[in-house]
Amino acid sequence: MATITAHRAAEMLARPPVVYTFGQPRTSNAAFARLLDHSLPRYFRVTNGGDPVPDVPGCTYSSNGTCMATPTGYHHAGTEIWFPKGDYQNGVMCGYRECTGEPKAEDYACGQASSFGSVYDHCGYFNLIPDGFCNKLGGSPALLPPLAVGGAAETVVV
């Protein structure tokens, strides 16, 4: 829903929104993922440690274990912002890696490398809202990683 809404908003706005999703599963095939990458150049998928949700539904795997861009298989879009498992400070997610390897949006060196850790990793996103990354806010509204560009009016956080 978030990606479709953001894609529709990009069609109607003078400049596309900045989009952040948290723990998003695969939602499209490779063709729609490429369309989203084109229409939403600042689309970031925040993933937490071994959260299994971003790895479902499964994709079509190549012989080396990476997701292939097939017409019928599921594929991610956007840039994954991965918080490695165990990289918590003060009880919330802290250090992250911007995953820009190949295949695009399915960088095996990031979140997929720790697939199917704990379903509890999917709950780690909720601590960001009151505390922010690295628990730096102490109850203020959460800040996004320094990748955020532009004002809040053009940012979609889901």
PDB file of C-alpha atoms in Angstrom:
ATOM      1  CA  MET A   1       0.000   0.000   0.000  1.00  0.00           C
ATOM      2  CA  ALA A   2       2.787   2.446   0.887  1.00  0.00           C
ATOM      3  CA  THR A   3       4.663   1.913  -2.361  1.00  0.00           C
ATOM      4  CA  ILE A   4       1.547   2.192  -4.527  1.00  0.00           C
ATOM      5  CA  THR A   5       0.460   5.348  -2.706  1.00  0.00           C
ATOM      6  CA  ALA A   6       3.933   6.883  -3.008  1.00  0.00           C
ATOM      7  CA  HIS A   7       4.102   5.964  -6.709  1.00  0.00           C
ATOM      8  CA  ARG A   8       0.719   7.616  -7.320  1.00  0.00           C
ATOM      9  CA  ALA A   9       1.836  10.695  -5.342  1.00  0.00           C
ATOM     10  CA  ALA A  10       5.000  10.901  -7.472  1.00  0.00           C
ATOM     11  CA  GLU A  11       2.824  11.022 -10.592  1.00  0.00           C
ATOM     12  CA  MET A  12       0.868  13.988  -9.200  1.00  0.00           C
ATOM     13  CA  LEU A  13       3.565  16.045  -7.448  1.00  0.00           C
ATOM     14  CA  ALA A  14       6.148  18.388  -8.945  1.00  0.00           C
ATOM     15  CA  ARG A  15       8.881  16.345  -7.273  1.00  0.00           C
ATOM     16  CA  PRO A  16       8.657  12.800  -5.938  1.00  0.00           C
ATOM     17  CA  PRO A  17       8.286  12.201  -2.191  1.00  0.00           C
ATOM     18  CA  VAL A  18      11.009  10.735  -0.001  1.00  0.00           C
ATOM     19  CA  VAL A  19       9.736   7.353   1.187  1.00  0.00           C
ATOM     20  CA  TYR A  20      10.824   5.275   4.194  1.00  0.00           C
ATOM     21  CA  THR A  21       9.236   1.925   4.984  1.00  0.00           C
ATOM     22  CA  PHE A  22      10.047  -0.218   8.011  1.00  0.00           C
ATOM     23  CA  GLY A  23      10.203  -4.016   7.754  1.00  0.00           C
ATOM     24  CA  GLN A  24       8.446  -4.084   4.381  1.00  0.00           C
ATOM     25  CA  PRO A  25       7.919  -7.470   2.698  1.00  0.00           C
ATOM     26  CA  ARG A  26       8.494  -7.941  -1.029  1.00  0.00           C
ATOM     27  CA  THR A  27       5.503  -6.380  -2.753  1.00  0.00           C
ATOM     28  CA  SER A  28       6.062  -6.536  -6.501  1.00  0.00           C
ATOM     29  CA  ASN A  29       7.675  -8.260  -9.421  1.00  0.00           C
ATOM     30  CA  ALA A  30      10.947  -6.968 -10.914  1.00  0.00           C
ATOM     31  CA  ALA A  31       9.222  -4.837 -13.575  1.00  0.00           C
ATOM     32  CA  PHE A  32       7.166  -2.894 -11.025  1.00  0.00           C
ATOM     33  CA  ALA A  33      10.217  -2.655  -8.725  1.00  0.00           C
ATOM     34  CA  ARG A  34      12.181  -0.976 -11.552  1.00  0.00           C
ATOM     35  CA  LEU A  35       9.226   1.376 -12.195  1.00  0.00           C
ATOM     36  CA  LEU A  36       9.247   2.320  -8.490  1.00  0.00           C
ATOM     37  CA  ASP A  37      13.012   2.890  -8.574  1.00  0.00           C
ATOM     38  CA  HIS A  38      12.487   5.295 -11.467  1.00  0.00           C
ATOM     39  CA  SER A  39       9.484   7.161 -10.033  1.00  0.00           C
ATOM     40  CA  LEU A  40      10.775   7.185  -6.419  1.00  0.00           C
ATOM     41  CA  PRO A  41      14.527   7.862  -6.532  1.00  0.00           C
ATOM     42  CA  ARG A  42      14.582   8.473  -2.754  1.00  0.00           C
ATOM     43  CA  TYR A  43      12.838   5.320  -1.567  1.00  0.00           C
ATOM     44  CA  PHE A  44      14.444   3.647   1.459  1.00  0.00           C
ATOM     45  CA  ARG A  45      13.487   0.344   3.086  1.00  0.00           C
ATOM     46  CA  VAL A  46      14.646   0.203   6.711  1.00  0.00           C
ATOM     47  CA  THR A  47      15.298  -3.373   7.829  1.00  0.00           C
ATOM     48  CA  ASN A  48      16.265  -4.611  11.262  1.00  0.00           C
ATOM     49  CA  GLY A  49      18.762  -7.388  11.960  1.00  0.00           C
ATOM     50  CA  GLY A  50      17.291 -10.808  11.276  1.00  0.00           C
ATOM     51  CA  ASP A  51      13.726  -9.586  10.671  1.00  0.00           C
ATOM     52  CA  PRO A  52      12.192 -12.316   8.481  1.00  0.00           C
ATOM     53  CA  VAL A  53       9.369 -10.142   7.083  1.00  0.00           C
ATOM     54  CA  PRO A  54      11.481  -8.383   4.391  1.00  0.00           C
ATOM     55  CA  ASP A  55      12.385 -11.833   3.006  1.00  0.00           C
ATOM     56  CA  VAL A  56       8.798 -12.884   2.307  1.00  0.00           C
ATOM     57  CA  PRO A  57       7.320 -13.781  -0.014  1.00  0.00           C
ATOM     58  CA  GLY A  58      10.357 -15.600  -1.292  1.00  0.00           C
ATOM     59  CA  CYS A  59      11.989 -14.671  -4.559  1.00  0.00           C
ATOM     60  CA  THR A  60      13.346 -16.781  -7.396  1.00  0.00           C
ATOM     61  CA  TYR A  61      16.922 -17.604  -6.373  1.00  0.00           C
ATOM     62  CA  SER A  62      19.876 -17.961  -8.728  1.00  0.00           C
ATOM     63  CA  SER A  63      22.488 -20.695  -8.331  1.00  0.00           C
ATOM     64  CA  ASN A  64      24.618 -18.351  -6.178  1.00  0.00           C
ATOM     65  CA  GLY A  65      21.695 -17.668  -3.808  1.00  0.00           C
ATOM     66  CA  THR A  66      20.757 -14.131  -4.885  1.00  0.00           C
ATOM     67  CA  CYS A  67      17.291 -13.049  -5.973  1.00  0.00           C
ATOM     68  CA  MET A  68      16.766 -12.974  -9.713  1.00  0.00           C
ATOM     69  CA  ALA A  69      14.661 -10.347 -11.452  1.00  0.00           C
ATOM     70  CA  THR A  70      12.022 -12.556 -13.070  1.00  0.00           C
ATOM     71  CA  PRO A  71       8.636 -11.582 -14.563  1.00  0.00           C
ATOM     72  CA  THR A  72       6.699 -13.675 -12.049  1.00  0.00           C
ATOM     73  CA  GLY A  73       8.886 -13.666  -8.917  1.00  0.00           C
ATOM     74  CA  TYR A  74       8.739 -11.146  -6.091  1.00  0.00           C
ATOM     75  CA  HIS A  75      11.435  -8.473  -5.944  1.00  0.00           C
ATOM     76  CA  HIS A  76      12.246  -5.472  -3.726  1.00  0.00           C
ATOM     77  CA  ALA A  77      12.525  -1.881  -4.903  1.00  0.00           C
ATOM     78  CA  GLY A  78      14.326   1.045  -3.296  1.00  0.00           C
ATOM     79  CA  THR A  79      17.508   1.116  -1.244  1.00  0.00           C
ATOM     80  CA  GLU A  80      17.731  -1.070   1.819  1.00  0.00           C
ATOM     81  CA  ILE A  81      18.963   0.617   4.999  1.00  0.00           C
ATOM     82  CA  TRP A  82      20.031  -2.345   7.128  1.00  0.00           C
ATOM     83  CA  PHE A  83      20.586  -2.279  10.885  1.00  0.00           C
ATOM     84  CA  PRO A  84      22.664  -5.407  11.629  1.00  0.00           C
ATOM     85  CA  LYS A  85      21.455  -7.792  14.301  1.00  0.00           C
ATOM     86  CA  GLY A  86      22.887  -6.910  17.681  1.00  0.00           C
ATOM     87  CA  ASP A  87      23.812  -3.353  16.651  1.00  0.00           C
ATOM     88  CA  TYR A  88      21.655  -1.775  19.324  1.00  0.00           C
ATOM     89  CA  GLN A  89      22.512   1.024  21.729  1.00  0.00           C
ATOM     90  CA  ASN A  90      20.312   1.820  24.706  1.00  0.00           C
ATOM     91  CA  GLY A  91      17.761  -0.739  23.511  1.00  0.00           C
ATOM     92  CA  VAL A  92      17.136   0.658  20.012  1.00  0.00           C
ATOM     93  CA  MET A  93      18.586   0.297  16.505  1.00  0.00           C
ATOM     94  CA  CYS A  94      21.760   2.300  15.967  1.00  0.00           C
ATOM     95  CA  GLY A  95      24.479   1.729  13.327  1.00  0.00           C
ATOM     96  CA  TYR A  96      23.278   1.016   9.792  1.00  0.00           C
ATOM     97  CA  ARG A  97      24.551   0.150   6.329  1.00  0.00           C
ATOM     98  CA  GLU A  98      23.208   1.526   3.055  1.00  0.00           C
ATOM     99  CA  CYS A  99      22.897  -1.543   0.823  1.00  0.00           C
ATOM    100  CA  THR A 100      23.854  -0.633  -2.722  1.00  0.00           C
ATOM    101  CA  GLY A 101      25.250  -3.943  -4.005  1.00  0.00           C
ATOM    102  CA  GLU A 102      23.920  -6.127  -6.782  1.00  0.00           C
ATOM    103  CA  PRO A 103      21.323  -7.208  -7.554  1.00  0.00           C
ATOM    104  CA  LYS A 104      19.711  -3.793  -6.980  1.00  0.00           C
ATOM    105  CA  ALA A 105      17.382  -3.794  -3.936  1.00  0.00           C
ATOM    106  CA  GLU A 106      18.285  -7.424  -3.151  1.00  0.00           C
ATOM    107  CA  ASP A 107      21.878  -6.951  -1.891  1.00  0.00           C
ATOM    108  CA  TYR A 108      22.698 -10.302  -0.290  1.00  0.00           C
ATOM    109  CA  ALA A 109      25.485  -8.739   1.821  1.00  0.00           C
ATOM    110  CA  CYS A 110      22.866  -6.941   3.882  1.00  0.00           C
ATOM    111  CA  GLY A 111      19.537  -8.093   5.335  1.00  0.00           C
ATOM    112  CA  GLN A 112      19.213 -11.297   3.358  1.00  0.00           C
ATOM    113  CA  ALA A 113      22.508 -12.537   4.766  1.00  0.00           C
ATOM    114  CA  SER A 114      20.815 -12.932   8.146  1.00  0.00           C
ATOM    115  CA  SER A 115      17.459 -14.157   6.884  1.00  0.00           C
ATOM    116  CA  PHE A 116      14.917 -15.624   9.225  1.00  0.00           C
ATOM    117  CA  GLY A 117      16.484 -14.541  12.474  1.00  0.00           C
ATOM    118  CA  SER A 118      13.783 -13.738  14.978  1.00  0.00           C
ATOM    119  CA  VAL A 119      10.270 -12.514  14.453  1.00  0.00           C
ATOM    120  CA  TYR A 120      10.997 -10.234  17.437  1.00  0.00           C
ATOM    121  CA  ASP A 121      13.361  -8.266  15.183  1.00  0.00           C
ATOM    122  CA  HIS A 122      10.250  -7.116  13.349  1.00  0.00           C
ATOM    123  CA  CYS A 123       9.127  -5.373  16.559  1.00  0.00           C
ATOM    124  CA  GLY A 124      12.351  -3.331  16.880  1.00  0.00           C
ATOM    125  CA  TYR A 125      11.029  -0.562  14.626  1.00  0.00           C
ATOM    126  CA  PHE A 126       8.450   0.520  17.207  1.00  0.00           C
ATOM    127  CA  ASN A 127      11.154   1.662  19.634  1.00  0.00           C
ATOM    128  CA  LEU A 128      12.335   4.246  17.108  1.00  0.00           C
ATOM    129  CA  ILE A 129       9.197   6.337  17.352  1.00  0.00           C
ATOM    130  CA  PRO A 130       9.598   7.494  20.965  1.00  0.00           C
ATOM    131  CA  ASP A 131      13.389   7.196  21.198  1.00  0.00           C
ATOM    132  CA  GLY A 132      14.916   7.770  17.734  1.00  0.00           C
ATOM    133  CA  PHE A 133      17.950   5.985  16.335  1.00  0.00           C
ATOM    134  CA  CYS A 134      20.539   5.157  19.039  1.00  0.00           C
ATOM    135  CA  ASN A 135      18.033   6.421  21.637  1.00  0.00           C
ATOM    136  CA  LYS A 136      19.275   9.983  21.091  1.00  0.00           C
ATOM    137  CA  LEU A 137      15.923  11.701  21.325  1.00  0.00           C
ATOM    138  CA  GLY A 138      14.712  10.830  24.792  1.00  0.00           C
ATOM    139  CA  GLY A 139      11.029  10.971  23.900  1.00  0.00           C
ATOM    140  CA  SER A 140      11.139  13.475  20.998  1.00  0.00           C
ATOM    141  CA  PRO A 141       9.817  12.573  17.534  1.00  0.00           C
ATOM    142  CA  ALA A 142      12.125  10.083  15.828  1.00  0.00           C
ATOM    143  CA  LEU A 143      14.767  11.251  13.379  1.00  0.00           C
ATOM    144  CA  LEU A 144      15.446   9.383  10.179  1.00  0.00           C
ATOM    145  CA  PRO A 145      18.999   8.481   9.163  1.00  0.00           C
ATOM    146  CA  PRO A 146      20.929  11.366   7.603  1.00  0.00           C
ATOM    147  CA  LEU A 147      19.817  10.196   4.163  1.00  0.00           C
ATOM    148  CA  ALA A 148      16.614  12.222   4.502  1.00  0.00           C
ATOM    149  CA  VAL A 149      16.555  15.139   2.093  1.00  0.00           C
ATOM    150  CA  GLY A 150      13.887  17.819   2.007  1.00  0.00           C
ATOM    151  CA  GLY A 151      11.173  18.866   4.386  1.00  0.00           C
ATOM    152  CA  ALA A 152       8.687  16.770   6.260  1.00  0.00           C
ATOM    153  CA  ALA A 153       5.960  17.780   3.805  1.00  0.00           C
ATOM    154  CA  GLU A 154       7.539  15.633   1.128  1.00  0.00           C
ATOM    155  CA  THR A 155       8.489  12.654   3.312  1.00  0.00           C
ATOM    156  CA  VAL A 156       6.306   9.565   3.569  1.00  0.00           C
ATOM    157  CA  VAL A 157       7.116   7.315   6.536  1.00  0.00           C
ATOM    158  CA  VAL A 158       5.287   4.008   6.743  1.00  0.00           C
TER     159      VAL A 158
END
